[in-house]
Coordinates of C-alpha atoms and ligand atoms in Angstrom, one line a residue:
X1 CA 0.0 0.0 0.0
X2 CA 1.2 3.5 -0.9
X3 CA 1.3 6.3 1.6
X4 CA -1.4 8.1 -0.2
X5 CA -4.2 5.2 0.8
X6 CA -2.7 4.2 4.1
X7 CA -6.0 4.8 6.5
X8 CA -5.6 7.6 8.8
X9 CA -8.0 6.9 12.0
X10 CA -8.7 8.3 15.1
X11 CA -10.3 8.7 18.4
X12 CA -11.6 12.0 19.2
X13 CA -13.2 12.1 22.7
X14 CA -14.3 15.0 24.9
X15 CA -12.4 15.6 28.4
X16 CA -16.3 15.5 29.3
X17 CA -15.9 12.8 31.7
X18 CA -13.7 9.4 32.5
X19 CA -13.6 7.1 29.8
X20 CA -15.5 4.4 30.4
X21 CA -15.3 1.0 28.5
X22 CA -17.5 2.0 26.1
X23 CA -15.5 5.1 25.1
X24 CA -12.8 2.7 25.0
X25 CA -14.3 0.2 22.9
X26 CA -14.5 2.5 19.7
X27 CA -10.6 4.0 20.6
X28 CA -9.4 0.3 20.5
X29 CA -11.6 -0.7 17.0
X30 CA -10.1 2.2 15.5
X31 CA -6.4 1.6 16.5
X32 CA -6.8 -2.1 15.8
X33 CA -7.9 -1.1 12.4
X34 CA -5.0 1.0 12.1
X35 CA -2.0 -1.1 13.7
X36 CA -3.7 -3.9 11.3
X37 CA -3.4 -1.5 8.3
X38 CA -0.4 -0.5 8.7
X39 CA -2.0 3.5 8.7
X40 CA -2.1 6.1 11.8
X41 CA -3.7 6.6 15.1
X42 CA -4.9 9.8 15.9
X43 CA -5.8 11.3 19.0
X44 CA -7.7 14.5 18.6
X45 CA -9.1 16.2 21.7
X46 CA -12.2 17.4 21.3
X47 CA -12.8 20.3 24.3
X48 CA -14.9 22.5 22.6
X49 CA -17.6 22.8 25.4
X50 CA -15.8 24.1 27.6
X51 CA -18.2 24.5 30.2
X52 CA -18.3 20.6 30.7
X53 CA -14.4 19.6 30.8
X54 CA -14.3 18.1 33.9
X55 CA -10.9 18.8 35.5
X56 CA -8.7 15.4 35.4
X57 CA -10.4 13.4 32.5
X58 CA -8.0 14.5 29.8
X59 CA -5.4 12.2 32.3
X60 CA -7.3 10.2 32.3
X61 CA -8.3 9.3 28.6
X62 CA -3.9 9.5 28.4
X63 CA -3.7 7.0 31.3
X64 CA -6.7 4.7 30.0
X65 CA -5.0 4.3 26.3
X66 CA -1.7 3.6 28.0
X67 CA -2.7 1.3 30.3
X68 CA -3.9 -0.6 27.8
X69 CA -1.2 0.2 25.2
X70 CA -3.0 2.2 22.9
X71 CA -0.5 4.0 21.6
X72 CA -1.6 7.0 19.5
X73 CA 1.1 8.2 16.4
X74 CA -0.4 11.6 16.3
X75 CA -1.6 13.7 18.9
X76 CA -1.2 15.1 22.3
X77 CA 2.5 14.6 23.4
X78 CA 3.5 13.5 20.8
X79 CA 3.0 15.9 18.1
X80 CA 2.3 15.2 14.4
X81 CA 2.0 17.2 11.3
X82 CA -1.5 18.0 11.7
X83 CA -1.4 19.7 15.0
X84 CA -2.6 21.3 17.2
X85 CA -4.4 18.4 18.5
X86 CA -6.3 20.2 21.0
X87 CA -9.6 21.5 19.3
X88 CA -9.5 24.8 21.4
X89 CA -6.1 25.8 20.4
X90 CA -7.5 25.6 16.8
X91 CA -10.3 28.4 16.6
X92 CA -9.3 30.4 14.2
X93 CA -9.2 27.3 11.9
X94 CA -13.3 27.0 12.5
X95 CA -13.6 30.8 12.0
X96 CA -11.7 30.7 8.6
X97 CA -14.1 28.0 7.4
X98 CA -17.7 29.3 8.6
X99 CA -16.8 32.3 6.8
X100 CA -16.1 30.3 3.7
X101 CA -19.8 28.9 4.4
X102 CA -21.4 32.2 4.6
X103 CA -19.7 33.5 2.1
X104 CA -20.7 30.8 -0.5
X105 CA -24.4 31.0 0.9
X106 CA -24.2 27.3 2.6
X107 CA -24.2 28.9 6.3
X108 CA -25.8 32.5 7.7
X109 CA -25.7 34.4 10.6
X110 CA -28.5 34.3 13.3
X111 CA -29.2 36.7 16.1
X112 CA -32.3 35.0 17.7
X113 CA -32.2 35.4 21.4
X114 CA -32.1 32.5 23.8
X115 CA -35.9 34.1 24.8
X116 CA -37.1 33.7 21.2
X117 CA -35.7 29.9 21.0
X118 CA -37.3 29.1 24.2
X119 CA -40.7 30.4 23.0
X120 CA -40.1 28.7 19.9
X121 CA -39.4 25.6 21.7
X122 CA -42.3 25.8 23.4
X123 CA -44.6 26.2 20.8
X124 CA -43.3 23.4 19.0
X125 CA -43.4 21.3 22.3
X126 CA -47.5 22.5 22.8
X127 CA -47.7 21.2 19.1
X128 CA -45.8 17.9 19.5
X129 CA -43.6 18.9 17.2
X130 CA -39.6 17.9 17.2
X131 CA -37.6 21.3 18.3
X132 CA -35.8 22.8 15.4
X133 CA -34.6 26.6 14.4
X134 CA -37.2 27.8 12.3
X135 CA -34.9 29.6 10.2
X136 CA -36.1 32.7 10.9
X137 CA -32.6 34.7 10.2
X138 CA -31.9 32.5 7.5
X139 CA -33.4 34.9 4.9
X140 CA -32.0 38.3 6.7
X141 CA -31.3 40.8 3.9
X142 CA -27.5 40.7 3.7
X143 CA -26.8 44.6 4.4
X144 CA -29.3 44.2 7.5
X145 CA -26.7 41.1 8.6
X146 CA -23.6 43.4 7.7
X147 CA -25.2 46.3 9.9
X148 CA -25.7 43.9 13.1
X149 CA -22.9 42.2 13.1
X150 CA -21.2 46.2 12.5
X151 CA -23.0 46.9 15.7
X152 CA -21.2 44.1 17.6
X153 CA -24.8 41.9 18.1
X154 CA -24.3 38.9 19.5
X155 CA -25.0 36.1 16.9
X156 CA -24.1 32.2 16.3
X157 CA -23.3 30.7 12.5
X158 CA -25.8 28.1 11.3
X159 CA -25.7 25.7 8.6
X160 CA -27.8 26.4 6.1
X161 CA -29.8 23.0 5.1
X162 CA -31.3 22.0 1.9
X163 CA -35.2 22.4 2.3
X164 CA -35.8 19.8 0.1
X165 CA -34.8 16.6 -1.0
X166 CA -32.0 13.8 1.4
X167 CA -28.9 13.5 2.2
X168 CA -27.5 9.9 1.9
X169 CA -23.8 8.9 2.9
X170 CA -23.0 4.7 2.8
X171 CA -21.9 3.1 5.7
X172 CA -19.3 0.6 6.3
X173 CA -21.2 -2.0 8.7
X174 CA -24.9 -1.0 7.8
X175 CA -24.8 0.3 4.2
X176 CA -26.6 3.0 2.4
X177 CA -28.3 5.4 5.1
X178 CA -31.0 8.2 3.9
X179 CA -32.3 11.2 5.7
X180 CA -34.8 13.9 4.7
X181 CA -33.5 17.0 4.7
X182 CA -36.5 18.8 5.6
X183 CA -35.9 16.7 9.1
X184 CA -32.1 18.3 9.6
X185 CA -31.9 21.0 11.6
X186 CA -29.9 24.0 11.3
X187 CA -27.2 23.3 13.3
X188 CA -25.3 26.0 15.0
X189 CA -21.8 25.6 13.8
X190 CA -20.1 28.5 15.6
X191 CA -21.6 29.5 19.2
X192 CA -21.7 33.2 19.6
X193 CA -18.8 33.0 22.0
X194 CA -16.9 32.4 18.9
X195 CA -16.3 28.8 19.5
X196 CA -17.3 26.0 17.7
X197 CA -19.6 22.9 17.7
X198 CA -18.7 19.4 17.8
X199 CA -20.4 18.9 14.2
X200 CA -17.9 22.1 13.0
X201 CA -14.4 21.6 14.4
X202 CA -15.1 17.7 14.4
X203 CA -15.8 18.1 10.2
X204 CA -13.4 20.3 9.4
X205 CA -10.5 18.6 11.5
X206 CA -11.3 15.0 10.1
X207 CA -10.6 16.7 6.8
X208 CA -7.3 18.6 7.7
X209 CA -5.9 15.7 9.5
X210 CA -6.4 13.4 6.8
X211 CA -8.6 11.2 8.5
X212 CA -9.9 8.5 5.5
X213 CA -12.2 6.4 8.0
X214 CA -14.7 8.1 10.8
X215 CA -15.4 5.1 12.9
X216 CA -17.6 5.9 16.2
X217 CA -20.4 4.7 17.8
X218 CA -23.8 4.7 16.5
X219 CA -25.3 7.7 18.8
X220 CA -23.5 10.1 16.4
X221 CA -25.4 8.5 13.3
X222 CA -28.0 11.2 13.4
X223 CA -25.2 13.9 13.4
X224 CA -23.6 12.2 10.0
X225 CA -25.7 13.9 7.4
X226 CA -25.1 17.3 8.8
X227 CA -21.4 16.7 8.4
X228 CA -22.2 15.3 4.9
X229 CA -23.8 18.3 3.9
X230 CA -20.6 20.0 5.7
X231 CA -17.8 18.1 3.5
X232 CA -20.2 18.7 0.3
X233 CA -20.2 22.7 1.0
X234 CA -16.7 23.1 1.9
X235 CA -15.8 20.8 -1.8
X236 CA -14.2 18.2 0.8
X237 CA -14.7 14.6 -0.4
X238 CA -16.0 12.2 2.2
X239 CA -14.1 9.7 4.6
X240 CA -15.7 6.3 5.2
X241 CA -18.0 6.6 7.3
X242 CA -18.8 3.6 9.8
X243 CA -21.0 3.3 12.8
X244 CA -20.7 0.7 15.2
X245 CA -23.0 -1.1 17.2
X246 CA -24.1 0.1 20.8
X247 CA -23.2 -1.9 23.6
X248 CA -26.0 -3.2 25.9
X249 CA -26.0 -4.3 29.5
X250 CA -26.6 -8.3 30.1
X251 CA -30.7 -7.5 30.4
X252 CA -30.3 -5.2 26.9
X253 CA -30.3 -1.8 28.0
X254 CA -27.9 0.5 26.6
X255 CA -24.8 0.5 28.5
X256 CA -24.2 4.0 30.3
X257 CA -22.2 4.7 33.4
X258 CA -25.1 4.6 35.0
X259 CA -26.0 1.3 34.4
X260 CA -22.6 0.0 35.4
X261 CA -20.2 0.6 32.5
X262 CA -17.2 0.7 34.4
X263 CA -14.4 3.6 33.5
X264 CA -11.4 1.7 31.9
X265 CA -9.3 2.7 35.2
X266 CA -12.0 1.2 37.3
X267 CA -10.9 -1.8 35.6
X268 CA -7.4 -1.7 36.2
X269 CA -7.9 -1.0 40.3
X270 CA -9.9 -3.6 40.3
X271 CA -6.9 -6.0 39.1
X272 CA -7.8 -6.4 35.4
X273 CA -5.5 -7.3 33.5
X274 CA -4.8 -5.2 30.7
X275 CA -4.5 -7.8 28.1
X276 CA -7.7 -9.0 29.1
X277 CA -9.8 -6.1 28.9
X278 CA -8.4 -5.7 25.4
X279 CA -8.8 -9.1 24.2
X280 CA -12.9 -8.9 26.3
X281 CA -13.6 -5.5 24.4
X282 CA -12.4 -6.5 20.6
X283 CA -14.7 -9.5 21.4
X284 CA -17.3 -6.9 21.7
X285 CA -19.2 -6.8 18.0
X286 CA -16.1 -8.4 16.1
X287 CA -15.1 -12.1 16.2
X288 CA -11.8 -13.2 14.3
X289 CA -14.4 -17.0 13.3
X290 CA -17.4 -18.6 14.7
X291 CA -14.9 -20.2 18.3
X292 CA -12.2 -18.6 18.9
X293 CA -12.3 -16.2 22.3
X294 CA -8.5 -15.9 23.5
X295 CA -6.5 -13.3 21.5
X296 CA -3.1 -12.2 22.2
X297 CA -2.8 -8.3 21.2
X298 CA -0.8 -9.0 18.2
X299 CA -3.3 -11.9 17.0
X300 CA -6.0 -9.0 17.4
X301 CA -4.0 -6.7 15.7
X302 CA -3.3 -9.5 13.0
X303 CA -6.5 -10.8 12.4
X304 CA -9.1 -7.6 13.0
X305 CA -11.0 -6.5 10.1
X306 CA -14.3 -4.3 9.9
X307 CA -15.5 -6.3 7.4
X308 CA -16.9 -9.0 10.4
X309 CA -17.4 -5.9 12.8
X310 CA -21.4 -7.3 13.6
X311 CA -24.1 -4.6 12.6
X312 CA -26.4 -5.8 16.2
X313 CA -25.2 -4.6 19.7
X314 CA -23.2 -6.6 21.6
X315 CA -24.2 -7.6 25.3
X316 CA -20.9 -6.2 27.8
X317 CA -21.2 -9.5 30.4
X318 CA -19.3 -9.1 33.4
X319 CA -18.7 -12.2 34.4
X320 CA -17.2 -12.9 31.1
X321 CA -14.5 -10.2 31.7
X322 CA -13.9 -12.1 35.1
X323 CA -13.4 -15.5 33.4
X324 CA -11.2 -14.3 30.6
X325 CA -9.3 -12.1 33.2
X326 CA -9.1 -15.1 35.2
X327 CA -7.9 -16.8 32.5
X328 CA -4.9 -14.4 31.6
X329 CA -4.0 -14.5 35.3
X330 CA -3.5 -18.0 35.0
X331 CA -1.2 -17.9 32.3
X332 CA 1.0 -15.6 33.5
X333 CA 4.3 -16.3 34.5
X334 CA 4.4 -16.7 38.3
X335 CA 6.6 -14.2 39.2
X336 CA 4.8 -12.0 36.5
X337 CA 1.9 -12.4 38.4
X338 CA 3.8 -11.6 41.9
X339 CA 5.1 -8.3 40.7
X340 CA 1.8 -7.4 39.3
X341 CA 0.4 -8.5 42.6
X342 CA 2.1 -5.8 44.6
X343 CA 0.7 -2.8 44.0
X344 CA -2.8 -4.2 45.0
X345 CA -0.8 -5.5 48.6
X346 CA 0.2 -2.1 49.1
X347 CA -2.8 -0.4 48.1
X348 CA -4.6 -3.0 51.0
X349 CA -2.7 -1.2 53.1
X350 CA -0.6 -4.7 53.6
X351 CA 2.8 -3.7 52.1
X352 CA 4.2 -0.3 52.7
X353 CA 3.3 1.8 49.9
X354 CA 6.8 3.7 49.7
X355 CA 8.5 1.1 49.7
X356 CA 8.5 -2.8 49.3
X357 CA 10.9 -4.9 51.9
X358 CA 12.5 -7.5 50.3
X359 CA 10.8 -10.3 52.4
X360 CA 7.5 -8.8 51.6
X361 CA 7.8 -9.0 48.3
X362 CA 9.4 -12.4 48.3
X363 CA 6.2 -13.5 50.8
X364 CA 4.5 -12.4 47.8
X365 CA 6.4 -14.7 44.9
X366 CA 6.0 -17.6 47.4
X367 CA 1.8 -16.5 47.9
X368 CA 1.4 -16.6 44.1
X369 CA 1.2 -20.8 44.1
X370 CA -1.6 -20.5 46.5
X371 CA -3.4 -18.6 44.3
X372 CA -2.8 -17.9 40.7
X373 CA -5.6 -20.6 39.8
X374 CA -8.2 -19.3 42.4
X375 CA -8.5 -15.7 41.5
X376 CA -10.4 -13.7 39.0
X377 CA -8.9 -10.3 39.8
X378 CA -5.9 -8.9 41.1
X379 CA -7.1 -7.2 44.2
X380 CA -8.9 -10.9 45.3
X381 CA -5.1 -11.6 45.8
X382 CA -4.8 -9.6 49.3
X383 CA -8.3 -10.4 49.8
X384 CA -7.3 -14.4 50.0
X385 CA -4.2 -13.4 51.3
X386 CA -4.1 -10.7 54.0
X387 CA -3.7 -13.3 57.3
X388 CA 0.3 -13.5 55.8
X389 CA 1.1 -10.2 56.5
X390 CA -0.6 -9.6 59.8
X391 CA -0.6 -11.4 62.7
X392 CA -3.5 -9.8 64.8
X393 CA -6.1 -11.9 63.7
X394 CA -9.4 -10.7 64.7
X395 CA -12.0 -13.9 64.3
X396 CA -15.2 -15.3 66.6
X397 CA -13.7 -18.2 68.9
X398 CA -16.8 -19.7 67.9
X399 CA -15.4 -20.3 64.5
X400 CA -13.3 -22.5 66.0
X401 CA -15.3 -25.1 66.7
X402 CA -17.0 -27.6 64.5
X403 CA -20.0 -28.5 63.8
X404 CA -21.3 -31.1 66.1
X405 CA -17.6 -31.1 68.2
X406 CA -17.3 -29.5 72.1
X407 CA -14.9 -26.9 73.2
X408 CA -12.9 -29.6 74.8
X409 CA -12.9 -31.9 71.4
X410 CA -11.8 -29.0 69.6
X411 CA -8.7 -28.4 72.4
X412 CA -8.0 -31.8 72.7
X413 CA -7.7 -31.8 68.8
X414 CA -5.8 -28.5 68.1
X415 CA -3.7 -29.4 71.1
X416 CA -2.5 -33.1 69.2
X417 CA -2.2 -31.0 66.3
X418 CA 0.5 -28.4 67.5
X419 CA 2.7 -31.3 69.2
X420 CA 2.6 -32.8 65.5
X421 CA 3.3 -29.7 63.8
X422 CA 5.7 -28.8 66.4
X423 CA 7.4 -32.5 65.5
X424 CA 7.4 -31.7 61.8
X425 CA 9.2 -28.5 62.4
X426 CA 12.6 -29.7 63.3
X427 CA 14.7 -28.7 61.1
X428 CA 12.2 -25.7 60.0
X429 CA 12.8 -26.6 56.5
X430 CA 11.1 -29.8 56.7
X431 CA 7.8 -27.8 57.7
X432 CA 6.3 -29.0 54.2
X433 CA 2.9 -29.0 52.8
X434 CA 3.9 -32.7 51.9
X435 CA 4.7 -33.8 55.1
X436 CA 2.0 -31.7 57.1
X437 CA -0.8 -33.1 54.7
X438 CA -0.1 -36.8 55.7
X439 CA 0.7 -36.3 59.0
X440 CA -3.1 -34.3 59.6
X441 CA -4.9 -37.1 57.8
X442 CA -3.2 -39.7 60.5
X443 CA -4.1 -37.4 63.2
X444 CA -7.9 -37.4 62.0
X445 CA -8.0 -41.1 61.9
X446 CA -6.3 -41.6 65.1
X447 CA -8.9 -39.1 66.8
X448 CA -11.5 -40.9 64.7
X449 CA -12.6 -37.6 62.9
X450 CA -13.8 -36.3 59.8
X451 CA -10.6 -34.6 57.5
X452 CA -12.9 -31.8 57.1
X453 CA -13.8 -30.3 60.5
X454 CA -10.1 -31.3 61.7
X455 CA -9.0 -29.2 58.9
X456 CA -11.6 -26.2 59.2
X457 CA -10.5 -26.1 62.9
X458 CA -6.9 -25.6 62.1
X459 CA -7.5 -23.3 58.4
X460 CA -9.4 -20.7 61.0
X461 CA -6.7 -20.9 63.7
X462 CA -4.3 -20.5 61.1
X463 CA -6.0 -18.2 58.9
X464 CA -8.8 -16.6 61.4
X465 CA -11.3 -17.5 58.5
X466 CA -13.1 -20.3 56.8
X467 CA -12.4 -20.2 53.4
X468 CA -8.4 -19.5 52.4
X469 CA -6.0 -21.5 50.3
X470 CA -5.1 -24.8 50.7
X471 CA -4.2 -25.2 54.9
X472 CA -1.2 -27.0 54.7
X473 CA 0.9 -24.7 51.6
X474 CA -0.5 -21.6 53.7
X475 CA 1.6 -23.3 56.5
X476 CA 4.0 -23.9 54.7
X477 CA 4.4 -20.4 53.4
X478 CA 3.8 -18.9 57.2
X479 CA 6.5 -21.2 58.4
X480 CA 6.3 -23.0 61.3
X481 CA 7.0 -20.2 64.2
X482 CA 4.4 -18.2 62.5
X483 CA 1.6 -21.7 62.2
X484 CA 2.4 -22.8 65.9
X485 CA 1.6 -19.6 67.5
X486 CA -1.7 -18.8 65.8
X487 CA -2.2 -22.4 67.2
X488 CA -1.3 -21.5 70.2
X489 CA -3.3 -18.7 70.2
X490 CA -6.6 -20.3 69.1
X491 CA -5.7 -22.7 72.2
X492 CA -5.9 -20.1 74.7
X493 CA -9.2 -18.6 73.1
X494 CA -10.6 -22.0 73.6
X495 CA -9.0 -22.7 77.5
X496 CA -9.8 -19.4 78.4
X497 CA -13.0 -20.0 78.3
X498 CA -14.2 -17.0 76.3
X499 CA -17.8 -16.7 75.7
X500 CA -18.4 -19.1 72.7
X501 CA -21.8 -18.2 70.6
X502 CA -23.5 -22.0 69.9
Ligands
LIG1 N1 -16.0 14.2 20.6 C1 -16.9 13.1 20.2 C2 -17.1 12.2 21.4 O1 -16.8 12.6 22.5 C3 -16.4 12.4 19.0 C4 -17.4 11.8 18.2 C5 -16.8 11.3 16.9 O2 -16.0 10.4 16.9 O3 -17.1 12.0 15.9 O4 -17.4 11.0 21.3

């Protein structure tokens, strides 16, 4: 492929808000399209409304496409020879273009006041009728226009829309798409602050970027035939247009943050992994054959193409994302996994957060065993985990005793357990999961007792809770000064006599 028809993409949100996986979604189809191609990733900022950038979302639509090694070649940072990326450091640009509209007769000035639009509105609203400019200033006699604006009266630019006839523009996934014109508004292109509207600087930078393929969700479908209308005026020829799919919640409404789209760095405090959440979203309305589910980031990058992006929404399943992310956590490399692990230790509050001693983090490495195959997240990790790295274990006594045993069965039990243990720990290396295991089992036969209670007895001395990792490698790992004084302690709970709850 020449230069000339390599596919220039990109993804142009608003600092409007945290980018949620949805946002996400149509950033990743577009650079998967592009790293596929061979062609460029923009990233174009669109913060045009001012009055909604929320302070900190810019960093964090940077940190989201990072995280998940989205790398963009053009953009914010990293420069390009379109810039500037920012749309509000380009108004003039809009300016110089409106002015082209005007003066070609395909945009006019309006001075309506915000009173007159409201009472309009609300006329139209009495007559259930959809609200739209009624074009009042559209047919303004020019030196009346030249005289206002001479006066300095406020005024915004509108696009002047064909009364007649439709607008038609072909779409990738759902072909050829026709509206009436007579049903387009005139959209405001420049607001009378002087800044421009998404459909303006959105238009007009696609073109002067170079963008060959506009590929965003389907909400902005409706907003297509103005910007039709806007590359026809300005003698522009079209990109490709392509709209995908919505995504829907698992009971098929449309996924919002409201209805529990997570934002992409939700994701990644929760102890996604990032390869996960990539491979879970491409799954999202694209499918490389009729089976296959787990995609490295290069096989996506191989193997995407629009052409089997589906034209129905796809259902974002939660429990999916857990599985797959499950998944990739099992696959990693173990001490992968550890290092990933210790950030969420630290953030527990479990590991210093300044800094990570050495037998912490080697506690951690030796943890990973215990664990890799049992969770689905990286912050279940501490969760399963935190009796190693604390030894003031708060847990009702009554746990302690099991089902259909007495307090004195249970000491008598825990009692012939720590002399055992206490045997198995000479030299302290010998203090083995191996040798434990068998030498528990003979102790339950001996006291002619179920594995099970035995073993819950000592996993909540141990562990102060009922469910952990398997008892005897979390011995193993706590060592055996560490396992014979949580004995020891859950012995004295018993003997002192505590009050038990039946
Ligand atoms: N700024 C728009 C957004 O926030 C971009 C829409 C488009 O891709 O045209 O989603």
């Amino acid at each position: 492929m020449g230069d000339a028809v390599r596919p220039r993409v990109r993804y142009a949100p608003s600092p409007t808000g945290f980018p949620h996986v949805g946002n996400i979604h149509t950033a990743l189809f577009n650079w998967l399209f592009a790293r596929h191609t061979g062609g460029t990733f923009i990233l174009r900022i669109e913060d045009t409304d001012q009055d909604r950038v929320v302070p900190g979302s810019l960093e964090a639509i940077y940190e989201s496409l990072r995280w998940l090694g989205l790398t963009w070649d053009e953009g914010p940072e990293v420069g390009g020879p379109f810039g500037p990326y920012f749309q509000s450091e380009r108004l003039p640009i809009y300016r110089t273009y409106a002015e082209q509209l005007i003066a070609s007769g395909h945009a006019y000035r309006c001075f309506c006041t915000e009173e007159r639009l409201a009472r309009l509105r609300a006329a139209q609203e009495a007559r259930k009728e959809p609200p739209r400019y009624d074009r009042f200033c559209r047919s303004l006699p020019a030196a009346e226009v030249a005289g206002r604006v001479r006066a300095g009266e406020p005024h915004v630019i509108r696009l002047a829309v064909p009364e007649t006839g439709e607008t038609s523009f072909h779409d990738l996934l759902r072909g050829e798409i026709t509206f009436k014109n007579a049903l387009i508004d005139d959209q405001v292109l420049i607001k009378s602050d002087g800044w421009p509207t998404y459909h303006m600087a959105n238009v007009v930078d696609d073109h002067l970027m170079g963008v060959t393929h506009v590929l965003r969700g389907d909400e902005w479908i409706s907003s297509t035939p103005k910007h039709v209308l806007l590359y026809r005026f300005l003698g522009w020829d079209l990109p490709v247009f392509g709209h995908f799919p919505i995504l829907l919640t698992t009971s098929r409404a449309k996924l919002s943050k409201r209805r529990g789209a997570p934002d992409i760095l939700e994701l990644r405090d929760r102890g996604y992994l990032p390869e996960a959440v990539i491979n879970f979203l491409a799954l999202l309305g694209w499918a490389p054959d009729e089976k296959t589910e787990i995609l490295s980031r290069d096989e996506l990058i191989q193997r995407f193409s629009l052409e089997r992006v589906g034209a129905t929404p796809a259902v974002y399943n939660p429990e999916k994302l857990d599985w797959m992310n499950g998944y990739y956590i099992r696959q990693l490399a173990p001490d992968d996994l550890a290092e990933r692990l210790v950030p969420f230790y630290q953030r527990a509050g479990l590991i210093p957060s300044d800094s990570v001693p050495a037998a912490m983090r080697s506690l951690v490495h030796r943890l990973v065993p215990l664990i890799q195959e049992r969770i689905k997240t990286l912050a279940e990790g501490p969760e399963l985990t935190d009796f190693f790295f604390r030894d003031d274990l708060v847990y009702d006594p009554a746990l302690l005793i099991a089902k259909g045993w007495s307090r004195e069965q249970t000491l008598d039990a825990l009692r012939q357990a720590r002399a055992r243990l206490a045997a198995l720990a000479r030299p302290p290396e010998a203090f083995q999961a191996a040798a434990l295991d068998p030498a528990m089992r003979a102790l339950a036969d001996e006291l002619g007792v179920k594995t099970g209670p035995l073993f819950g007895v000592l996993r909540v001395a141990v562990t102060g809770r009922t469910v952990a990792p398997p008892l005897f490698q979390t011995m193993e790992v706590l060592g055996p000064v560490r396992t014979l004084e949580r004995i020891d302690r859950a012995i004295n709970l018993l003997a002192a006599g505590l009050p038990v709850a039946d």
